C-alpha positions as a LaTeX table, in Angstrom:
\begin{tabular}{lrrr}
\hline
Residue & $x$ (\AA) & $y$ (\AA) & $z$ (\AA) \\
\hline
Met1 & $-6.26$ & 27.75 & 22.99 \\
Lys2 & $-5.34$ & 24.07 & 22.92 \\
Lys3 & $-9.01$ & 23.14 & 22.69 \\
Gly4 & $-9.45$ & 25.26 & 19.56 \\
Tyr5 & $-6.24$ & 23.87 & 18.07 \\
Tyr6 & $-7.30$ & 20.25 & 18.54 \\
Leu7 & $-10.78$ & 21.05 & 17.28 \\
Ser8 & $-9.27$ & 22.47 & 14.09 \\
Leu9 & $-7.10$ & 19.38 & 13.68 \\
Gly10 & $-10.14$ & 17.17 & 14.14 \\
Leu11 & $-12.12$ & 19.07 & 11.52 \\
Leu12 & $-9.18$ & 18.92 & 9.12 \\
Phe13 & $-8.91$ & 15.15 & 9.64 \\
Met14 & $-12.64$ & 14.65 & 9.02 \\
Leu15 & $-12.46$ & 16.77 & 5.85 \\
Thr16 & $-9.49$ & 14.76 & 4.60 \\
Val17 & $-11.29$ & 11.48 & 5.23 \\
Phe18 & $-14.38$ & 12.78 & 3.45 \\
Leu19 & $-12.41$ & 13.92 & 0.42 \\
Asn20 & $-10.54$ & 10.63 & 0.21 \\
Phe21 & $-13.78$ & 8.67 & 0.48 \\
Asn22 & $-15.39$ & 10.83 & $-2.19$ \\
Gly23 & $-12.49$ & 10.17 & $-4.50$ \\
Lys24 & $-12.82$ & 6.39 & $-4.10$ \\
Ala25 & $-16.60$ & 6.08 & $-4.34$ \\
Gln26 & $-16.48$ & 5.72 & $-8.13$ \\
Leu27 & $-13.70$ & 5.41 & $-10.69$ \\
Ser28 & $-11.10$ & 7.92 & $-9.50$ \\
Ile29 & $-8.95$ & 9.29 & $-12.34$ \\
Thr30 & $-5.68$ & 10.32 & $-10.71$ \\
Thr31 & $-3.21$ & 10.28 & $-13.61$ \\
Ser32 & $-3.44$ & 11.62 & $-17.14$ \\
Gly33 & $-2.25$ & 9.55 & $-20.07$ \\
Thr34 & $-3.06$ & 6.30 & $-18.22$ \\
Asn35 & $-5.56$ & 3.66 & $-19.32$ \\
Tyr36 & $-8.20$ & 2.85 & $-16.71$ \\
Thr37 & $-9.75$ & $-0.47$ & $-17.73$ \\
Ile38 & $-13.03$ & $-2.08$ & $-16.63$ \\
Asn39 & $-13.52$ & $-5.61$ & $-17.98$ \\
Phe40 & $-15.87$ & $-6.94$ & $-15.24$ \\
Asp41 & $-13.52$ & $-9.86$ & $-14.57$ \\
Ala42 & $-11.41$ & $-8.29$ & $-11.81$ \\
Thr43 & $-11.98$ & $-5.73$ & $-9.07$ \\
Val44 & $-11.73$ & $-2.06$ & $-10.00$ \\
Asp45 & $-11.95$ & 0.17 & $-6.92$ \\
Gly46 & $-15.20$ & 2.14 & $-6.91$ \\
Val47 & $-16.59$ & 0.22 & $-9.91$ \\
Asn48 & $-17.00$ & $-3.50$ & $-9.16$ \\
Asn49 & $-15.95$ & $-6.09$ & $-6.60$ \\
Gly50 & $-14.46$ & $-9.17$ & $-8.23$ \\
Gln51 & $-15.81$ & $-10.81$ & $-11.34$ \\
Tyr52 & $-19.30$ & $-9.52$ & $-12.05$ \\
Ala53 & $-21.91$ & $-12.15$ & $-11.15$ \\
Gly54 & $-25.07$ & $-10.26$ & $-12.06$ \\
Thr55 & $-26.25$ & $-10.01$ & $-8.44$ \\
Gly56 & $-27.02$ & $-6.31$ & $-8.14$ \\
Phe57 & $-25.75$ & $-2.87$ & $-7.23$ \\
Glu58 & $-24.77$ & $-1.34$ & $-3.87$ \\
Pro59 & $-22.47$ & 1.48 & $-2.68$ \\
Thr60 & $-20.16$ & $-0.92$ & $-0.83$ \\
Pro61 & $-20.47$ & $-3.91$ & $-3.12$ \\
Ala62 & $-20.13$ & $-7.50$ & $-2.00$ \\
Ser63 & $-18.21$ & $-9.86$ & $-4.26$ \\
Gly64 & $-19.79$ & $-10.14$ & $-7.70$ \\
Arg65 & $-21.69$ & $-6.83$ & $-7.51$ \\
Leu66 & $-21.32$ & $-3.40$ & $-9.07$ \\
Asp67 & $-20.65$ & $-0.22$ & $-7.09$ \\
Ser68 & $-23.72$ & 2.02 & $-7.35$ \\
Asp69 & $-21.58$ & 5.09 & $-6.66$ \\
Ala70 & $-20.27$ & 4.52 & $-10.20$ \\
Trp71 & $-23.42$ & 3.14 & $-11.86$ \\
Ala72 & $-27.00$ & 4.37 & $-12.24$ \\
Thr73 & $-29.79$ & 2.93 & $-14.36$ \\
Gly74 & $-33.15$ & 3.95 & $-15.74$ \\
Gly75 & $-36.01$ & 2.11 & $-17.42$ \\
Leu76 & $-36.25$ & $-1.11$ & $-15.40$ \\
Asp77 & $-39.65$ & $-2.26$ & $-14.16$ \\
Pro78 & $-40.68$ & $-0.79$ & $-11.77$ \\
Leu79 & $-37.70$ & 1.23 & $-10.46$ \\
Asn80 & $-34.70$ & 3.28 & $-11.46$ \\
Leu81 & $-31.38$ & 3.04 & $-9.64$ \\
Asn82 & $-29.83$ & 6.38 & $-8.65$ \\
Phe83 & $-26.16$ & 6.76 & $-7.75$ \\
Gly84 & $-25.49$ & 5.42 & $-4.26$ \\
Glu85 & $-28.67$ & 3.36 & $-3.98$ \\
Thr86 & $-28.96$ & $-0.39$ & $-3.38$ \\
Gln87 & $-30.71$ & $-3.02$ & $-5.50$ \\
Ile88 & $-29.40$ & $-6.49$ & $-4.66$ \\
Thr89 & $-32.46$ & $-8.76$ & $-4.48$ \\
Ser90 & $-31.63$ & $-11.71$ & $-6.70$ \\
Pro91 & $-33.17$ & $-12.76$ & $-8.94$ \\
Ser92 & $-34.66$ & $-9.40$ & $-9.88$ \\
Asp93 & $-34.45$ & $-7.03$ & $-12.81$ \\
Phe94 & $-31.33$ & $-5.51$ & $-11.22$ \\
Gly95 & $-29.63$ & $-8.85$ & $-10.58$ \\
Arg96 & $-30.69$ & $-11.71$ & $-12.81$ \\
Gly97 & $-27.53$ & $-13.73$ & $-12.27$ \\
Ala98 & $-25.15$ & $-15.29$ & $-14.79$ \\
Ser99 & $-25.84$ & $-16.75$ & $-18.23$ \\
Asn100 & $-24.20$ & $-17.53$ & $-21.55$ \\
Gly101 & $-27.23$ & $-16.02$ & $-23.34$ \\
Gly102 & $-30.44$ & $-17.34$ & $-24.81$ \\
Ile103 & $-32.60$ & $-16.13$ & $-21.90$ \\
Ser104 & $-35.88$ & $-14.21$ & $-21.78$ \\
Asp105 & $-36.11$ & $-12.57$ & $-18.32$ \\
Gly106 & $-35.54$ & $-8.84$ & $-18.60$ \\
Gly107 & $-32.92$ & $-6.89$ & $-16.67$ \\
Phe108 & $-29.22$ & $-6.94$ & $-15.90$ \\
Trp109 & $-27.21$ & $-10.12$ & $-16.28$ \\
Ser110 & $-23.62$ & $-11.26$ & $-16.11$ \\
Phe111 & $-23.25$ & $-12.55$ & $-19.65$ \\
Gln112 & $-20.29$ & $-14.76$ & $-20.55$ \\
Val113 & $-19.38$ & $-13.42$ & $-23.98$ \\
Ala114 & $-16.34$ & $-15.70$ & $-24.35$ \\
Thr115 & $-14.78$ & $-18.42$ & $-22.23$ \\
Gly116 & $-14.08$ & $-16.89$ & $-18.81$ \\
Asp117 & $-15.00$ & $-13.40$ & $-20.05$ \\
Lys118 & $-17.94$ & $-11.80$ & $-18.20$ \\
Ala119 & $-19.67$ & $-8.59$ & $-19.26$ \\
Leu120 & $-22.40$ & $-6.27$ & $-18.01$ \\
Gly121 & $-25.38$ & $-7.76$ & $-19.81$ \\
Ile122 & $-28.83$ & $-6.43$ & $-20.59$ \\
Gln123 & $-31.91$ & $-8.32$ & $-21.76$ \\
Pro124 & $-34.52$ & $-5.80$ & $-22.96$ \\
Thr125 & $-38.20$ & $-6.71$ & $-22.72$ \\
Gly126 & $-41.46$ & $-4.84$ & $-23.07$ \\
Asn127 & $-41.06$ & $-3.60$ & $-19.47$ \\
Asp128 & $-37.27$ & $-3.37$ & $-19.23$ \\
Trp129 & $-34.90$ & $-1.02$ & $-21.01$ \\
Thr130 & $-37.33$ & $-0.04$ & $-23.80$ \\
Pro131 & $-36.35$ & 2.72 & $-23.32$ \\
Gly132 & $-33.63$ & 2.47 & $-20.71$ \\
Thr133 & $-30.23$ & 3.83 & $-19.69$ \\
Ile134 & $-27.11$ & 2.83 & $-17.82$ \\
Thr135 & $-24.79$ & 5.63 & $-16.71$ \\
Phe136 & $-21.14$ & 5.31 & $-15.65$ \\
Arg137 & $-19.63$ & 8.06 & $-13.47$ \\
Val138 & $-15.96$ & 8.96 & $-13.03$ \\
Ile139 & $-14.28$ & 11.68 & $-10.97$ \\
Asn140 & $-11.31$ & 13.88 & $-11.87$ \\
Asn141 & $-8.72$ & 13.54 & $-9.09$ \\
Thr142 & $-5.67$ & 14.47 & $-11.17$ \\
Gly143 & $-5.23$ & 17.81 & $-9.37$ \\
Glu144 & $-5.62$ & 19.61 & $-12.72$ \\
Asp145 & $-8.35$ & 20.54 & $-15.17$ \\
Leu146 & $-9.07$ & 17.91 & $-17.81$ \\
Thr147 & $-9.00$ & 19.08 & $-21.42$ \\
Ser148 & $-10.01$ & 15.81 & $-23.09$ \\
Ile149 & $-11.42$ & 12.41 & $-22.18$ \\
Ser150 & $-11.10$ & 9.30 & $-24.33$ \\
Ile151 & $-13.25$ & 6.20 & $-23.97$ \\
Ser152 & $-13.29$ & 2.91 & $-25.82$ \\
Tyr153 & $-15.49$ & $-0.13$ & $-25.19$ \\
Asn154 & $-17.04$ & $-3.19$ & $-26.78$ \\
Ile155 & $-20.75$ & $-3.71$ & $-27.32$ \\
Tyr156 & $-21.50$ & $-7.41$ & $-27.57$ \\
Val157 & $-24.70$ & $-8.36$ & $-29.40$ \\
Arg158 & $-26.37$ & $-11.77$ & $-29.46$ \\
Asn159 & $-28.88$ & $-11.46$ & $-32.29$ \\
Asp160 & $-31.40$ & $-14.11$ & $-31.30$ \\
Gly161 & $-34.70$ & $-12.16$ & $-31.36$ \\
Gly162 & $-37.09$ & $-10.86$ & $-33.98$ \\
Arg163 & $-36.79$ & $-7.25$ & $-32.87$ \\
Ser164 & $-34.20$ & $-4.61$ & $-33.67$ \\
Asn165 & $-32.88$ & $-2.59$ & $-30.70$ \\
Leu166 & $-30.50$ & 0.33 & $-30.40$ \\
Phe167 & $-27.55$ & 0.76 & $-28.03$ \\
Asn168 & $-26.48$ & 4.42 & $-28.20$ \\
Phe169 & $-23.82$ & 6.52 & $-26.47$ \\
Ser170 & $-23.80$ & 10.02 & $-24.97$ \\
Tyr171 & $-21.87$ & 11.97 & $-22.32$ \\
Ser172 & $-22.36$ & 14.79 & $-19.81$ \\
Ser173 & $-20.46$ & 16.92 & $-17.34$ \\
Asp174 & $-23.50$ & 17.56 & $-15.12$ \\
Asn175 & $-25.71$ & 14.44 & $-15.42$ \\
Gly176 & $-28.40$ & 16.69 & $-16.85$ \\
Ala177 & $-27.67$ & 17.70 & $-20.42$ \\
Tyr178 & $-26.29$ & 14.78 & $-22.44$ \\
Ile179 & $-24.49$ & 15.11 & $-25.77$ \\
Ser180 & $-24.89$ & 12.21 & $-28.17$ \\
Val181 & $-22.15$ & 10.81 & $-30.38$ \\
Pro182 & $-24.09$ & 9.40 & $-33.35$ \\
Glu183 & $-21.02$ & 7.68 & $-34.82$ \\
Leu184 & $-21.02$ & 5.32 & $-31.82$ \\
Asn185 & $-24.70$ & 4.36 & $-32.10$ \\
Asp186 & $-25.36$ & 0.67 & $-32.65$ \\
Thr187 & $-28.53$ & $-1.11$ & $-33.82$ \\
Ser188 & $-29.10$ & $-4.85$ & $-33.93$ \\
Ala189 & $-30.63$ & $-6.54$ & $-36.97$ \\
Ile190 & $-34.32$ & $-7.39$ & $-37.11$ \\
Ala191 & $-33.88$ & $-10.92$ & $-38.44$ \\
Ala192 & $-32.37$ & $-13.29$ & $-35.89$ \\
Asp193 & $-29.14$ & $-15.07$ & $-36.77$ \\
Ala194 & $-29.49$ & $-18.73$ & $-37.69$ \\
Ser195 & $-26.85$ & $-19.63$ & $-35.08$ \\
Pro196 & $-26.78$ & $-16.76$ & $-32.55$ \\
Ala197 & $-23.40$ & $-15.98$ & $-30.99$ \\
Trp198 & $-21.85$ & $-13.05$ & $-29.15$ \\
Ile199 & $-20.39$ & $-10.57$ & $-31.65$ \\
Ala200 & $-18.21$ & $-7.67$ & $-30.48$ \\
His201 & $-18.77$ & $-4.18$ & $-31.91$ \\
Pro202 & $-15.74$ & $-2.05$ & $-30.87$ \\
Lys203 & $-16.35$ & 1.67 & $-30.24$ \\
Ser204 & $-14.10$ & 4.60 & $-29.31$ \\
Thr205 & $-14.21$ & 8.37 & $-29.13$ \\
Thr206 & $-12.22$ & 11.30 & $-27.75$ \\
Ile207 & $-14.16$ & 14.18 & $-26.20$ \\
Thr208 & $-12.30$ & 17.48 & $-26.51$ \\
Gly209 & $-13.06$ & 21.14 & $-25.87$ \\
Ile210 & $-13.80$ & 20.54 & $-22.18$ \\
Ser211 & $-12.45$ & 22.01 & $-18.96$ \\
Leu212 & $-13.34$ & 19.59 & $-16.18$ \\
Thr213 & $-12.06$ & 20.94 & $-12.89$ \\
Asn214 & $-10.38$ & 18.79 & $-10.27$ \\
Gly215 & $-12.95$ & 17.05 & $-8.09$ \\
Ser216 & $-15.67$ & 17.18 & $-10.76$ \\
Tyr217 & $-17.63$ & 14.25 & $-12.18$ \\
Phe218 & $-18.00$ & 13.15 & $-15.77$ \\
Tyr219 & $-20.73$ & 10.83 & $-17.03$ \\
Phe220 & $-20.93$ & 8.27 & $-19.84$ \\
Arg221 & $-24.38$ & 6.95 & $-20.77$ \\
Trp222 & $-25.64$ & 4.08 & $-22.90$ \\
Thr223 & $-29.28$ & 4.13 & $-24.02$ \\
Gly224 & $-31.46$ & 1.30 & $-25.31$ \\
Asn225 & $-34.84$ & 1.15 & $-27.04$ \\
Asp226 & $-36.91$ & $-0.77$ & $-29.57$ \\
Val227 & $-36.37$ & 0.07 & $-33.24$ \\
Gly228 & $-38.42$ & $-2.38$ & $-35.29$ \\
Gly229 & $-39.62$ & $-5.92$ & $-35.75$ \\
Ser230 & $-41.70$ & $-8.01$ & $-33.36$ \\
Gly231 & $-41.39$ & $-10.79$ & $-30.81$ \\
Thr232 & $-38.41$ & $-11.25$ & $-28.50$ \\
Arg233 & $-35.44$ & $-8.88$ & $-28.25$ \\
Asp234 & $-31.73$ & $-9.39$ & $-28.74$ \\
Glu235 & $-29.26$ & $-9.52$ & $-25.84$ \\
Phe236 & $-26.58$ & $-6.90$ & $-25.30$ \\
Ala237 & $-23.45$ & $-6.65$ & $-23.16$ \\
Leu238 & $-21.03$ & $-3.84$ & $-22.33$ \\
Asn239 & $-17.39$ & $-4.79$ & $-21.81$ \\
Asp240 & $-13.73$ & $-3.73$ & $-22.00$ \\
Ile241 & $-14.27$ & $-0.07$ & $-21.08$ \\
Val242 & $-11.05$ & 1.96 & $-21.22$ \\
Val243 & $-10.91$ & 5.59 & $-20.04$ \\
Asn244 & $-7.92$ & 7.87 & $-20.61$ \\
Val245 & $-7.72$ & 11.61 & $-19.90$ \\
Thr246 & $-5.54$ & 14.58 & $-20.76$ \\
Ala247 & $-4.93$ & 17.09 & $-17.96$ \\
Gly248 & $-3.52$ & 20.58 & $-18.34$ \\
Ala249 & $-1.91$ & 21.30 & $-21.70$ \\
Ser250 & $-3.08$ & 19.26 & $-24.68$ \\
Val251 & $-1.23$ & 16.02 & $-25.38$ \\
Ser252 & $-1.13$ & 14.61 & $-28.89$ \\
Asn253 & $-2.64$ & 11.12 & $-29.21$ \\
Pro254 & $-2.32$ & 9.90 & $-25.57$ \\
Ser255 & $-1.85$ & 6.12 & $-25.31$ \\
Gly256 & $-2.94$ & 5.52 & $-28.86$ \\
Phe257 & $-6.29$ & 7.31 & $-28.75$ \\
Asp258 & $-7.19$ & 9.61 & $-31.62$ \\
Ala259 & $-7.18$ & 13.08 & $-30.07$ \\
Ser260 & $-9.07$ & 14.90 & $-32.82$ \\
Pro261 & $-12.30$ & 16.61 & $-31.73$ \\
Phe262 & $-15.14$ & 14.13 & $-31.25$ \\
Ser263 & $-13.30$ & 11.51 & $-33.22$ \\
Ser264 & $-14.80$ & 8.05 & $-33.17$ \\
Ser265 & $-14.55$ & 4.64 & $-34.72$ \\
Gln266 & $-16.88$ & 1.70 & $-34.95$ \\
Asn267 & $-17.07$ & $-1.81$ & $-36.33$ \\
Asn268 & $-20.52$ & $-3.30$ & $-36.70$ \\
\hline
\end{tabular}
């Protein structure tokens, strides 16, 4: 009798540990109406460890790396990065290091878009991110169903190449079928700027009409590809991501986000 009792307690403990680990392996949303901010300058549990240094992805990230339980990529030569995998060889397409911009090696960089402000940077080339994706995964740990999810972010563009490239947004509840939000699409100019500098393009949207159960994942995806022109490609960076959710009954305009269906804003 005692043996069975202690066995049950042991199984319960293991299940609890597993559930807690699962909730921390990517951005865990535990409270509705709260802004969860990723700016790549400070640690966010399950997302990044310390200021991003452009040195790769792994599920238990060392300082300066991204947590691959939260991030997946596609379209880098010659590999993709699935959730939970490790790509830390530096320099490589998955970890090019840090730069202020004006580089040519394709892949993921830590770009300094302003003094002391690092961002998740991407340099497209003929073999990298043309087309390509980066996907950010969050988990609902509020204890309730989610009825809406708001996201805002900045796309930084350094228009120093002779090609035009897109940086588009979509979302999914199953990491299979993605729904695009055309109002958030961004395309760089073909003609390079005379004095290239990082320019922020703010984006935001609220996704309504959902019922995301507790313990379920939600996915945000950014897609890149060539559009026109020739020669080298512009540099892009993703920064200042803010996620805010509504759980249970609808809440009007949580934390300043526009709660109308599929509402969005952009500044190019």
